[in-house]
PDB file of N, CA and C in Angstrom:
ATOM      1  N   MET R 945      23.715   4.668  21.027  1.00  0.00           N
ATOM      2  CA  MET R 945      22.942   4.183  19.915  1.00  0.00           C
ATOM      3  C   MET R 945      23.864   4.006  18.711  1.00  0.00           C
ATOM      4  N   ASP R 946      23.607   2.986  17.918  1.00  0.00           N
ATOM      5  CA  ASP R 946      24.428   2.665  16.759  1.00  0.00           C
ATOM      6  C   ASP R 946      23.782   3.240  15.495  1.00  0.00           C
ATOM      7  N   TYR R 947      24.389   4.300  14.942  1.00  0.00           N
ATOM      8  CA  TYR R 947      23.856   4.938  13.742  1.00  0.00           C
ATOM      9  C   TYR R 947      24.491   4.338  12.502  1.00  0.00           C
ATOM     10  N   LYS R 948      23.713   4.171  11.453  1.00  0.00           N
ATOM     11  CA  LYS R 948      24.198   3.621  10.198  1.00  0.00           C
ATOM     12  C   LYS R 948      24.926   4.674   9.362  1.00  0.00           C
ATOM     13  N   PHE R 949      24.595   5.945   9.576  1.00  0.00           N
ATOM     14  CA  PHE R 949      25.242   7.030   8.861  1.00  0.00           C
ATOM     15  C   PHE R 949      25.052   8.330   9.624  1.00  0.00           C
ATOM     16  N   ARG R 950      25.840   9.327   9.251  1.00  0.00           N
ATOM     17  CA  ARG R 950      25.772  10.661   9.860  1.00  0.00           C
ATOM     18  C   ARG R 950      25.060  11.584   8.877  1.00  0.00           C
ATOM     19  N   VAL R 951      24.287  12.519   9.379  1.00  0.00           N
ATOM     20  CA  VAL R 951      23.543  13.455   8.534  1.00  0.00           C
ATOM     21  C   VAL R 951      24.088  14.861   8.734  1.00  0.00           C
ATOM     22  N   SER R 952      24.376  15.536   7.623  1.00  0.00           N
ATOM     23  CA  SER R 952      24.747  16.952   7.624  1.00  0.00           C
ATOM     24  C   SER R 952      23.855  17.639   6.599  1.00  0.00           C
ATOM     25  N   PHE R 953      23.278  18.757   6.971  1.00  0.00           N
ATOM     26  CA  PHE R 953      22.403  19.491   6.062  1.00  0.00           C
ATOM     27  C   PHE R 953      23.194  20.564   5.321  1.00  0.00           C
ATOM     28  N   LEU R 954      23.042  20.619   4.019  1.00  0.00           N
ATOM     29  CA  LEU R 954      23.619  21.697   3.228  1.00  0.00           C
ATOM     30  C   LEU R 954      22.766  22.947   3.411  1.00  0.00           C
ATOM     31  N   GLY R 955      23.306  24.082   3.038  1.00  0.00           N
ATOM     32  CA  GLY R 955      22.610  25.356   3.208  1.00  0.00           C
ATOM     33  C   GLY R 955      21.232  25.392   2.579  1.00  0.00           C
ATOM     34  N   ASP R 956      21.097  24.872   1.348  1.00  0.00           N
ATOM     35  CA  ASP R 956      19.800  24.889   0.674  1.00  0.00           C
ATOM     36  C   ASP R 956      18.768  24.047   1.422  1.00  0.00           C
ATOM     37  N   ALA R 957      19.197  22.938   1.986  1.00  0.00           N
ATOM     38  CA  ALA R 957      18.275  22.096   2.758  1.00  0.00           C
ATOM     39  C   ALA R 957      17.814  22.834   4.011  1.00  0.00           C
ATOM     40  N   LYS R 958      18.720  23.538   4.651  1.00  0.00           N
ATOM     41  CA  LYS R 958      18.357  24.311   5.846  1.00  0.00           C
ATOM     42  C   LYS R 958      17.357  25.407   5.500  1.00  0.00           C
ATOM     43  N   VAL R 959      17.593  26.090   4.388  1.00  0.00           N
ATOM     44  CA  VAL R 959      16.668  27.146   3.948  1.00  0.00           C
ATOM     45  C   VAL R 959      15.288  26.542   3.682  1.00  0.00           C
ATOM     46  N   TYR R 960      15.258  25.403   2.993  1.00  0.00           N
ATOM     47  CA  TYR R 960      13.981  24.736   2.701  1.00  0.00           C
ATOM     48  C   TYR R 960      13.263  24.359   3.990  1.00  0.00           C
ATOM     49  N   LEU R 961      13.973  23.707   4.909  1.00  0.00           N
ATOM     50  CA  LEU R 961      13.345  23.293   6.167  1.00  0.00           C
ATOM     51  C   LEU R 961      12.848  24.499   6.960  1.00  0.00           C
ATOM     52  N   ASP R 962      13.611  25.578   6.952  1.00  0.00           N
ATOM     53  CA  ASP R 962      13.200  26.791   7.667  1.00  0.00           C
ATOM     54  C   ASP R 962      11.956  27.430   7.050  1.00  0.00           C
ATOM     55  N   SER R 963      11.686  27.143   5.778  1.00  0.00           N
ATOM     56  CA  SER R 963      10.514  27.727   5.121  1.00  0.00           C
ATOM     57  C   SER R 963       9.216  26.988   5.460  1.00  0.00           C
ATOM     58  N   LEU R 964       9.343  25.816   6.062  1.00  0.00           N
ATOM     59  CA  LEU R 964       8.165  25.010   6.390  1.00  0.00           C
ATOM     60  C   LEU R 964       7.593  25.400   7.743  1.00  0.00           C
ATOM     61  N   ASP R 965       6.335  25.014   7.956  1.00  0.00           N
ATOM     62  CA  ASP R 965       5.755  25.247   9.280  1.00  0.00           C
ATOM     63  C   ASP R 965       6.443  24.339  10.300  1.00  0.00           C
ATOM     64  N   GLU R 966       6.356  24.710  11.550  1.00  0.00           N
ATOM     65  CA  GLU R 966       7.108  24.039  12.620  1.00  0.00           C
ATOM     66  C   GLU R 966       6.797  22.548  12.727  1.00  0.00           C
ATOM     67  N   LYS R 967       5.537  22.158  12.620  1.00  0.00           N
ATOM     68  CA  LYS R 967       5.171  20.742  12.773  1.00  0.00           C
ATOM     69  C   LYS R 967       5.670  19.896  11.609  1.00  0.00           C
ATOM     70  N   SER R 968       5.580  20.415  10.401  1.00  0.00           N
ATOM     71  CA  SER R 968       6.093  19.678   9.239  1.00  0.00           C
ATOM     72  C   SER R 968       7.598  19.496   9.348  1.00  0.00           C
ATOM     73  N   ARG R 969       8.292  20.580   9.693  1.00  0.00           N
ATOM     74  CA  ARG R 969       9.752  20.523   9.849  1.00  0.00           C
ATOM     75  C   ARG R 969      10.140  19.512  10.922  1.00  0.00           C
ATOM     76  N   ALA R 970       9.445  19.514  12.039  1.00  0.00           N
ATOM     77  CA  ALA R 970       9.750  18.586  13.136  1.00  0.00           C
ATOM     78  C   ALA R 970       9.553  17.136  12.700  1.00  0.00           C
ATOM     79  N   LYS R 971       8.504  16.865  11.956  1.00  0.00           N
ATOM     80  CA  LYS R 971       8.236  15.506  11.482  1.00  0.00           C
ATOM     81  C   LYS R 971       9.324  15.043  10.518  1.00  0.00           C
ATOM     82  N   ILE R 972       9.747  15.915   9.608  1.00  0.00           N
ATOM     83  CA  ILE R 972      10.798  15.572   8.648  1.00  0.00           C
ATOM     84  C   ILE R 972      12.103  15.259   9.381  1.00  0.00           C
ATOM     85  N   ILE R 973      12.484  16.108  10.300  1.00  0.00           N
ATOM     86  CA  ILE R 973      13.731  15.904  11.046  1.00  0.00           C
ATOM     87  C   ILE R 973      13.649  14.640  11.892  1.00  0.00           C
ATOM     88  N   TYR R 974      12.501  14.396  12.513  1.00  0.00           N
ATOM     89  CA  TYR R 974      12.312  13.162  13.283  1.00  0.00           C
ATOM     90  C   TYR R 974      12.517  11.935  12.386  1.00  0.00           C
ATOM     91  N   ASN R 975      11.923  11.946  11.191  1.00  0.00           N
ATOM     92  CA  ASN R 975      12.064  10.800  10.294  1.00  0.00           C
ATOM     93  C   ASN R 975      13.497  10.620   9.804  1.00  0.00           C
ATOM     94  N   ILE R 976      14.201  11.715   9.581  1.00  0.00           N
ATOM     95  CA  ILE R 976      15.607  11.609   9.176  1.00  0.00           C
ATOM     96  C   ILE R 976      16.419  10.973  10.295  1.00  0.00           C
ATOM     97  N   TRP R 977      16.226  11.423  11.515  1.00  0.00           N
ATOM     98  CA  TRP R 977      16.960  10.833  12.644  1.00  0.00           C
ATOM     99  C   TRP R 977      16.581   9.358  12.813  1.00  0.00           C
ATOM    100  N   LYS R 978      15.312   9.042  12.622  1.00  0.00           N
ATOM    101  CA  LYS R 978      14.852   7.649  12.729  1.00  0.00           C
ATOM    102  C   LYS R 978      15.499   6.781  11.649  1.00  0.00           C
ATOM    103  N   ALA R 979      15.650   7.309  10.446  1.00  0.00           N
ATOM    104  CA  ALA R 979      16.239   6.557   9.334  1.00  0.00           C
ATOM    105  C   ALA R 979      17.694   6.187   9.614  1.00  0.00           C
ATOM    106  N   ARG R 980      18.361   6.944  10.475  1.00  0.00           N
ATOM    107  CA  ARG R 980      19.765   6.639  10.789  1.00  0.00           C
ATOM    108  C   ARG R 980      19.925   5.333  11.538  1.00  0.00           C
ATOM    109  N   THR R 981      18.867   4.847  12.179  1.00  0.00           N
ATOM    110  CA  THR R 981      18.994   3.654  13.009  1.00  0.00           C
ATOM    111  C   THR R 981      18.259   2.434  12.475  1.00  0.00           C
ATOM    112  N   LYS R 982      17.396   2.609  11.475  1.00  0.00           N
ATOM    113  CA  LYS R 982      16.677   1.441  10.967  1.00  0.00           C
ATOM    114  C   LYS R 982      16.534   1.524   9.459  1.00  0.00           C
ATOM    115  N   ASN R 983      16.545   0.372   8.822  1.00  0.00           N
ATOM    116  CA  ASN R 983      16.355   0.305   7.373  1.00  0.00           C
ATOM    117  C   ASN R 983      14.867   0.339   7.071  1.00  0.00           C
ATOM    118  N   ASP R 984      14.393   1.459   6.577  1.00  0.00           N
ATOM    119  CA  ASP R 984      12.990   1.626   6.244  1.00  0.00           C
ATOM    120  C   ASP R 984      12.911   2.382   4.915  1.00  0.00           C
ATOM    121  N   LYS R 985      12.556   1.667   3.863  1.00  0.00           N
ATOM    122  CA  LYS R 985      12.534   2.272   2.528  1.00  0.00           C
ATOM    123  C   LYS R 985      11.462   3.339   2.386  1.00  0.00           C
ATOM    124  N   GLU R 986      10.534   3.426   3.314  1.00  0.00           N
ATOM    125  CA  GLU R 986       9.556   4.512   3.292  1.00  0.00           C
ATOM    126  C   GLU R 986      10.182   5.820   3.779  1.00  0.00           C
ATOM    127  N   LEU R 987      11.247   5.725   4.569  1.00  0.00           N
ATOM    128  CA  LEU R 987      11.909   6.905   5.111  1.00  0.00           C
ATOM    129  C   LEU R 987      13.146   7.307   4.310  1.00  0.00           C
ATOM    130  N   PHE R 988      13.902   6.314   3.852  1.00  0.00           N
ATOM    131  CA  PHE R 988      15.174   6.575   3.181  1.00  0.00           C
ATOM    132  C   PHE R 988      15.427   5.489   2.149  1.00  0.00           C
ATOM    133  N   LYS R 989      15.627   5.895   0.904  1.00  0.00           N
ATOM    134  CA  LYS R 989      15.902   4.880  -0.115  1.00  0.00           C
ATOM    135  C   LYS R 989      16.808   5.438  -1.196  1.00  0.00           C
ATOM    136  N   LYS R 990      17.487   4.517  -1.848  1.00  0.00           N
ATOM    137  CA  LYS R 990      18.377   4.853  -2.959  1.00  0.00           C
ATOM    138  C   LYS R 990      17.529   5.049  -4.209  1.00  0.00           C
ATOM    139  N   LEU R 991      17.795   6.126  -4.926  1.00  0.00           N
ATOM    140  CA  LEU R 991      17.047   6.411  -6.150  1.00  0.00           C
ATOM    141  C   LEU R 991      17.805   5.959  -7.389  1.00  0.00           C
ATOM    142  N   GLN R 992      19.021   6.512  -7.555  1.00  0.00           N
ATOM    143  CA  GLN R 992      19.812   6.207  -8.745  1.00  0.00           C
ATOM    144  C   GLN R 992      21.263   6.565  -8.464  1.00  0.00           C
ATOM    145  N   GLY R 993      22.167   5.677  -8.811  1.00  0.00           N
ATOM    146  CA  GLY R 993      23.587   5.944  -8.578  1.00  0.00           C
ATOM    147  C   GLY R 993      23.843   6.235  -7.113  1.00  0.00           C
ATOM    148  N   GLU R 994      24.436   7.375  -6.839  1.00  0.00           N
ATOM    149  CA  GLU R 994      24.744   7.772  -5.458  1.00  0.00           C
ATOM    150  C   GLU R 994      23.655   8.657  -4.841  1.00  0.00           C
ATOM    151  N   ILE R 995      22.561   8.872  -5.566  1.00  0.00           N
ATOM    152  CA  ILE R 995      21.491   9.752  -5.092  1.00  0.00           C
ATOM    153  C   ILE R 995      20.459   8.943  -4.300  1.00  0.00           C
ATOM    154  N   CYS R 996      20.159   9.439  -3.110  1.00  0.00           N
ATOM    155  CA  CYS R 996      19.147   8.841  -2.244  1.00  0.00           C
ATOM    156  C   CYS R 996      18.142   9.917  -1.878  1.00  0.00           C
ATOM    157  N   GLU R 997      17.088   9.518  -1.170  1.00  0.00           N
ATOM    158  CA  GLU R 997      16.136  10.514  -0.704  1.00  0.00           C
ATOM    159  C   GLU R 997      15.587  10.141   0.665  1.00  0.00           C
ATOM    160  N   PHE R 998      15.330  11.167   1.447  1.00  0.00           N
ATOM    161  CA  PHE R 998      14.557  11.042   2.678  1.00  0.00           C
ATOM    162  C   PHE R 998      13.136  11.431   2.314  1.00  0.00           C
ATOM    163  N   ARG R 999      12.146  10.612   2.712  1.00  0.00           N
ATOM    164  CA  ARG R 999      10.751  10.918   2.405  1.00  0.00           C
ATOM    165  C   ARG R 999       9.936  10.974   3.692  1.00  0.00           C
ATOM    166  N   THR R1000       9.055  11.933   3.739  1.00  0.00           N
ATOM    167  CA  THR R1000       8.145  12.061   4.868  1.00  0.00           C
ATOM    168  C   THR R1000       6.769  12.414   4.329  1.00  0.00           C
ATOM    169  N   LYS R1001       5.754  11.736   4.839  1.00  0.00           N
ATOM    170  CA  LYS R1001       4.373  12.109   4.544  1.00  0.00           C
ATOM    171  C   LYS R1001       3.794  12.686   5.826  1.00  0.00           C
ATOM    172  N   TYR R1002       3.300  13.909   5.723  1.00  0.00           N
ATOM    173  CA  TYR R1002       2.710  14.574   6.881  1.00  0.00           C
ATOM    174  C   TYR R1002       1.539  15.424   6.404  1.00  0.00           C
ATOM    175  N   ASN R1003       0.390  15.258   7.036  1.00  0.00           N
ATOM    176  CA  ASN R1003      -0.828  15.992   6.662  1.00  0.00           C
ATOM    177  C   ASN R1003      -1.130  15.882   5.167  1.00  0.00           C
ATOM    178  N   ALA R1004      -1.073  14.670   4.646  1.00  0.00           N
ATOM    179  CA  ALA R1004      -1.397  14.360   3.243  1.00  0.00           C
ATOM    180  C   ALA R1004      -0.445  15.032   2.245  1.00  0.00           C
ATOM    181  N   THR R1005       0.728  15.449   2.707  1.00  0.00           N
ATOM    182  CA  THR R1005       1.734  16.048   1.831  1.00  0.00           C
ATOM    183  C   THR R1005       3.027  15.242   1.934  1.00  0.00           C
ATOM    184  N   TYR R1006       3.630  14.948   0.792  1.00  0.00           N
ATOM    185  CA  TYR R1006       4.918  14.261   0.771  1.00  0.00           C
ATOM    186  C   TYR R1006       6.033  15.296   0.686  1.00  0.00           C
ATOM    187  N   TYR R1007       7.037  15.117   1.516  1.00  0.00           N
ATOM    188  CA  TYR R1007       8.229  15.968   1.517  1.00  0.00           C
ATOM    189  C   TYR R1007       9.410  15.084   1.159  1.00  0.00           C
ATOM    190  N   ARG R1008      10.268  15.569   0.267  1.00  0.00           N
ATOM    191  CA  ARG R1008      11.432  14.795  -0.165  1.00  0.00           C
ATOM    192  C   ARG R1008      12.670  15.671  -0.072  1.00  0.00           C
ATOM    193  N   LEU R1009      13.706  15.107   0.525  1.00  0.00           N
ATOM    194  CA  LEU R1009      15.015  15.757   0.570  1.00  0.00           C
ATOM    195  C   LEU R1009      16.010  14.794  -0.068  1.00  0.00           C
ATOM    196  N   PHE R1010      16.682  15.251  -1.082  1.00  0.00           N
ATOM    197  CA  PHE R1010      17.672  14.402  -1.730  1.00  0.00           C
ATOM    198  C   PHE R1010      18.922  14.316  -0.866  1.00  0.00           C
ATOM    199  N   ALA R1011      19.583  13.174  -0.954  1.00  0.00           N
ATOM    200  CA  ALA R1011      20.759  12.908  -0.130  1.00  0.00           C
ATOM    201  C   ALA R1011      21.812  12.199  -0.976  1.00  0.00           C
ATOM    202  N   PHE R1012      23.045  12.287  -0.508  1.00  0.00           N
ATOM    203  CA  PHE R1012      24.137  11.578  -1.168  1.00  0.00           C
ATOM    204  C   PHE R1012      25.181  11.238  -0.119  1.00  0.00           C
ATOM    205  N   TRP R1013      26.043  10.313  -0.461  1.00  0.00           N
ATOM    206  CA  TRP R1013      27.114   9.882   0.452  1.00  0.00           C
ATOM    207  C   TRP R1013      28.340  10.747   0.245  1.00  0.00           C
ATOM    208  N   ASP R1014      28.889  11.223   1.321  1.00  0.00           N
ATOM    209  CA  ASP R1014      30.138  11.973   1.298  1.00  0.00           C
ATOM    210  C   ASP R1014      31.151  11.133   2.056  1.00  0.00           C
ATOM    211  N   LYS R1015      32.027  10.478   1.340  1.00  0.00           N
ATOM    212  CA  LYS R1015      32.966   9.532   1.953  1.00  0.00           C
ATOM    213  C   LYS R1015      34.254  10.228   2.338  1.00  0.00           C
ATOM    214  N   GLN R1016      34.182  11.002   3.407  1.00  0.00           N
ATOM    215  CA  GLN R1016      35.373  11.735   3.880  1.00  0.00           C
ATOM    216  C   GLN R1016      36.256  10.854   4.701  1.00  0.00           C
TER     217      GLN R1016
END
């Protein structure tokens, strides 16, 4: 599969995801993996400068994880 970018979670993101219930966490991770292969502004979009966000709506709740590019 051809991915547009690679995802690495920082410690704070892992702590946040671990604090969620299993189904919410699974949906968020699924959407992040899905965003790697398709351009969908509902899942991943640029906010300002180098700051982007992953967005997921699950059970009438919006979850947002901020993202940035690390050009190693």
